[in-house]
Every structure is written in C-alpha cells, then in structure tokens.
PDB file of C-alpha atoms in Angstrom:
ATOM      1  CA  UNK Z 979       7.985   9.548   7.449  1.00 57.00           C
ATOM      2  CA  UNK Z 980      10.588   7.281   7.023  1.00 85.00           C
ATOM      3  CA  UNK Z 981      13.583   8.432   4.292  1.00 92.00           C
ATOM      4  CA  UNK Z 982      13.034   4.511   2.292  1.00 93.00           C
ATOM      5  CA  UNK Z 983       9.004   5.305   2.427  1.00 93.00           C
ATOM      6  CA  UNK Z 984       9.618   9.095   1.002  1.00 93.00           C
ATOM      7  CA  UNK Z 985      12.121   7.805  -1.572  1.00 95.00           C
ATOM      8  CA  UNK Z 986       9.543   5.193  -2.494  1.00 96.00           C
ATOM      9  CA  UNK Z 987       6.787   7.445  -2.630  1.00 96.00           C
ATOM     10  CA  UNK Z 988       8.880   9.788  -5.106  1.00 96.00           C
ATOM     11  CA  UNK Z 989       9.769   6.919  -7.881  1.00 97.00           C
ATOM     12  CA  UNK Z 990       5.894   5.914  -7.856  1.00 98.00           C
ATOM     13  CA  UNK Z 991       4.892   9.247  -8.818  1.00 97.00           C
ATOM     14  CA  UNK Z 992       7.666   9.684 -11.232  1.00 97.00           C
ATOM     15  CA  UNK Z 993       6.263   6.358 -12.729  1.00 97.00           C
ATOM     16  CA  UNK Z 994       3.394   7.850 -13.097  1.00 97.00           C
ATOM     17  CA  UNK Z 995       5.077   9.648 -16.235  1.00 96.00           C
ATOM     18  CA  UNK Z 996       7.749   6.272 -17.276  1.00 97.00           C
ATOM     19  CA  UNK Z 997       6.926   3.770 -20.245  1.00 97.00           C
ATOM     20  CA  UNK Z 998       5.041   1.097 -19.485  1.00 97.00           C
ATOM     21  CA  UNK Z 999       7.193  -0.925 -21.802  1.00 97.00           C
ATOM     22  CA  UNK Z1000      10.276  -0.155 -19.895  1.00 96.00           C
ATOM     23  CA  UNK Z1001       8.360  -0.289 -16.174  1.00 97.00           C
ATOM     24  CA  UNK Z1002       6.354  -2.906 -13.583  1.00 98.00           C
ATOM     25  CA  UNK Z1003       4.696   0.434 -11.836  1.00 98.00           C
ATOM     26  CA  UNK Z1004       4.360   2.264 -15.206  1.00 98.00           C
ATOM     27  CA  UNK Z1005       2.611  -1.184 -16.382  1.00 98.00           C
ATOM     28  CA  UNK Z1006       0.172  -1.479 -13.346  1.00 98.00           C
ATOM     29  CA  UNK Z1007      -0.802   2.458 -13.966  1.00 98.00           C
ATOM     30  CA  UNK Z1008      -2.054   1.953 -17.819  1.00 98.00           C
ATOM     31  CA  UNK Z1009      -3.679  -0.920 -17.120  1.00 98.00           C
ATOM     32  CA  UNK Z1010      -5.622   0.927 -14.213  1.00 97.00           C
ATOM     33  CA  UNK Z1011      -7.354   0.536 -11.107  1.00 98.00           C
ATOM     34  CA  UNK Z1012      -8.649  -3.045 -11.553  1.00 98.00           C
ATOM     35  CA  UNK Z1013      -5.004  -4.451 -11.927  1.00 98.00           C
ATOM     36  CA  UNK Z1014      -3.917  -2.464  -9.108  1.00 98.00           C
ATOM     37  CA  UNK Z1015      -6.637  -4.006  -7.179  1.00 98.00           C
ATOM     38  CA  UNK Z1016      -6.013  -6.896  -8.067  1.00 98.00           C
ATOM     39  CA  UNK Z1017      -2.649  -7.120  -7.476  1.00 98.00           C
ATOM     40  CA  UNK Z1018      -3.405  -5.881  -4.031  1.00 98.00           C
ATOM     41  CA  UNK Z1019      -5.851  -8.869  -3.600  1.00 98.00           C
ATOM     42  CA  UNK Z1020      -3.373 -11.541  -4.395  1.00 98.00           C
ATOM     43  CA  UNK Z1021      -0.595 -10.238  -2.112  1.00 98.00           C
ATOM     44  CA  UNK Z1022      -3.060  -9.629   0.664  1.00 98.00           C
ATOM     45  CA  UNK Z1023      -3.244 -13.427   0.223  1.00 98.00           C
ATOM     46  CA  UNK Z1024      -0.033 -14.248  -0.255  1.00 98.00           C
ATOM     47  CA  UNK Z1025       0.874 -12.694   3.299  1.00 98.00           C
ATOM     48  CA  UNK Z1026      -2.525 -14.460   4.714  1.00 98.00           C
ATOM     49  CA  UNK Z1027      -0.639 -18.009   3.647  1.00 98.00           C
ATOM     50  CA  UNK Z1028       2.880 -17.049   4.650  1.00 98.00           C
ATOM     51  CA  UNK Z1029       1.605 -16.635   8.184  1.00 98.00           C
ATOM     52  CA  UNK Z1030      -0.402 -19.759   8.108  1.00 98.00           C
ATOM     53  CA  UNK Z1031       2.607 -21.313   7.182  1.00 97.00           C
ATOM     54  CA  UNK Z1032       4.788 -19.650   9.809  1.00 97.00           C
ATOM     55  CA  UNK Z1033       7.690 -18.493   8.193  1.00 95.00           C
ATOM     56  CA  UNK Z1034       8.562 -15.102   8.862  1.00 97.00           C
ATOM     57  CA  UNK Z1035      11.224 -14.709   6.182  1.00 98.00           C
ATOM     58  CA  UNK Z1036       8.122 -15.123   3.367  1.00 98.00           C
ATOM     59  CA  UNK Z1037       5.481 -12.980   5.920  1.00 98.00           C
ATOM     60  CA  UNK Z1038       8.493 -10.231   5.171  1.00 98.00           C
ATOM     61  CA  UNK Z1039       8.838 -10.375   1.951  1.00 98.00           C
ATOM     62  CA  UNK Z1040       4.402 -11.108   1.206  1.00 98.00           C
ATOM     63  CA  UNK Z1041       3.979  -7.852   3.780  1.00 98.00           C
ATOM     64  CA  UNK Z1042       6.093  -5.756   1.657  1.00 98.00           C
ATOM     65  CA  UNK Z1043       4.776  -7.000  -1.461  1.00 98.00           C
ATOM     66  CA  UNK Z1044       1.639  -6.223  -0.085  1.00 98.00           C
ATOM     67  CA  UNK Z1045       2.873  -2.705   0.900  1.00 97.00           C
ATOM     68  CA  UNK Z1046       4.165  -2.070  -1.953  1.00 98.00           C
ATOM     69  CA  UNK Z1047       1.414  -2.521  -4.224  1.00 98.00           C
ATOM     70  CA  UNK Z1048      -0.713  -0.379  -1.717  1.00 98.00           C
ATOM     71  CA  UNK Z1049       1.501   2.093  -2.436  1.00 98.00           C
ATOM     72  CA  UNK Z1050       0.899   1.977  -5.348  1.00 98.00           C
ATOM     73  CA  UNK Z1051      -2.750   2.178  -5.177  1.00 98.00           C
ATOM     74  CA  UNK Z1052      -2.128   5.315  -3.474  1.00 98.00           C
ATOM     75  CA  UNK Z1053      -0.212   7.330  -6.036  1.00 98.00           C
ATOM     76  CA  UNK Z1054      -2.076   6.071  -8.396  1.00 98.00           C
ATOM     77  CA  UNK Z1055      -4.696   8.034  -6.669  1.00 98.00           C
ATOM     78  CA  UNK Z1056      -3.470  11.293  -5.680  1.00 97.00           C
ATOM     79  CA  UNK Z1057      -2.892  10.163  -2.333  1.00 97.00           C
ATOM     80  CA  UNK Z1058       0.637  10.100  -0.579  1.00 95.00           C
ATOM     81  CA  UNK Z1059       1.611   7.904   2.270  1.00 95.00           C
ATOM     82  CA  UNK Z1060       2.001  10.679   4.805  1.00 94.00           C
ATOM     83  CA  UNK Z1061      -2.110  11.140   4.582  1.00 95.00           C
ATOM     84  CA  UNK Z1062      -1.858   7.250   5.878  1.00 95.00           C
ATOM     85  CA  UNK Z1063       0.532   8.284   8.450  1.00 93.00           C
ATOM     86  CA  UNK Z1064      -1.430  11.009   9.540  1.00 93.00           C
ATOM     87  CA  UNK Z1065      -4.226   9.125   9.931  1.00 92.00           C
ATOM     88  CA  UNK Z1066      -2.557   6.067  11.865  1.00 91.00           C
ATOM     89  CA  UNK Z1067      -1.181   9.331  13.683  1.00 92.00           C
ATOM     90  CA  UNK Z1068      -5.011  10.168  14.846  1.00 88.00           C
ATOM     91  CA  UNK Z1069      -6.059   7.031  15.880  1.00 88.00           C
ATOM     92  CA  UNK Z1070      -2.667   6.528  18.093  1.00 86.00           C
ATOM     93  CA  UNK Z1071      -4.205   6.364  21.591  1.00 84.00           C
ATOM     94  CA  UNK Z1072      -7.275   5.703  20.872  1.00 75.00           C
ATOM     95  CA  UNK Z1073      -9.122   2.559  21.976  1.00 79.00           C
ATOM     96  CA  UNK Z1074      -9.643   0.389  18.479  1.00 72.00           C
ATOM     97  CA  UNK Z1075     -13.260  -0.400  19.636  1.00 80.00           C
ATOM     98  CA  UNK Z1076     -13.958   2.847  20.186  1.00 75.00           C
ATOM     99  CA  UNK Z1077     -12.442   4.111  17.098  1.00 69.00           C
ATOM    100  CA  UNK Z1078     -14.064   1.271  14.837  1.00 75.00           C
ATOM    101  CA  UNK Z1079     -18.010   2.461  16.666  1.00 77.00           C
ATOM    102  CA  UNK Z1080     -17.238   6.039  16.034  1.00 76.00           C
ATOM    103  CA  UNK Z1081     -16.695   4.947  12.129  1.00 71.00           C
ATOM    104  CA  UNK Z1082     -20.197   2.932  12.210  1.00 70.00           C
ATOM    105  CA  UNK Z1083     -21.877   6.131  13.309  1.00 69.00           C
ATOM    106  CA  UNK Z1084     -20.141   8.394  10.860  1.00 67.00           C
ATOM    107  CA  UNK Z1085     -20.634   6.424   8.350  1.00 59.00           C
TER     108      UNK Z1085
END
C-alpha cells in the first residue's frame, strides 16, 4: 500500500477517538453511517459532473474527494484499505465479465 494511503488510513482511525467539535472526520463519525453515505453520494456525483464537464483538474480533486470519504466509510467500519487492495489484488487478471458472472452466481 502506498505510504500517503497508510498515513491516511492511520489519522481516520485515530479520528475515530478526536472531538467532533474540533474535527470534519470526527464530525462525519457521530453523526453515523447515513452522513457518511451521504457524503459518499454527493461526491460520487460531483466526480460524475467533473467528467461531463471535462476538466481533469476538478475530476482530481471530485475523485479524491470521493476517495476520501470512502475511506472513511471504511474505518468507520472496521475495514482498512489494504482488504480493498487485496481484493483489487484478486481480481487482477481476471476477465471483468467473468468476474462480475461469478458474483451473480455467488450471490
């Protein structure tokens, strides 16, 4: 994993413990799931619009927003980016039809 996603994946779980007060992440954790969710929806969008519009400097800076907050999501529950990896990691090689039929039947 990449040093800026480990580093990243620390301070979200040390949020986990921080004042919401005094922090965005600790904010998005007490008000729970739903605003993390949410939050997730509108950047997904955000990045959808950015690349309508072509500009690549905003789909950089929606995708990370977007990234971020699924992050986010994930510490929030119990789950750490390298389980992401891992499974990006399993599906490397694999034909994405394939893949996606094997899900339908497991499923």
């Amino acid at each position: 994993m990449s040093e800026t996603l480990q580093q990243l994946a620390e301070v979200l779980e040390q949020r986990k413990q921080a004042d919401p007060e005094s922090s965005y992440v600790a904010g998005l954790y007490a008000k729970g799931l739903d605003a993390i969710l949410k939050k997730i929806g509108e950047e997904a969008t955000e990045t959808v619009m950015a690349a309508k519009d072509g500009d690549a400097e905003k789909i950089i800076y929606e995708t990370a927003d977007l990234w971020f907050h699924s992050l986010v999501l994930l510490a929030q529950q119990d789950l750490h980016p390298d389980d992401v990896l891992q499974e990006l990691q399993r599906r490397f090689g694999l034909s994405g039809l394939a893949e996606k039929a094997a899900r339908r039947t497991n499923g």
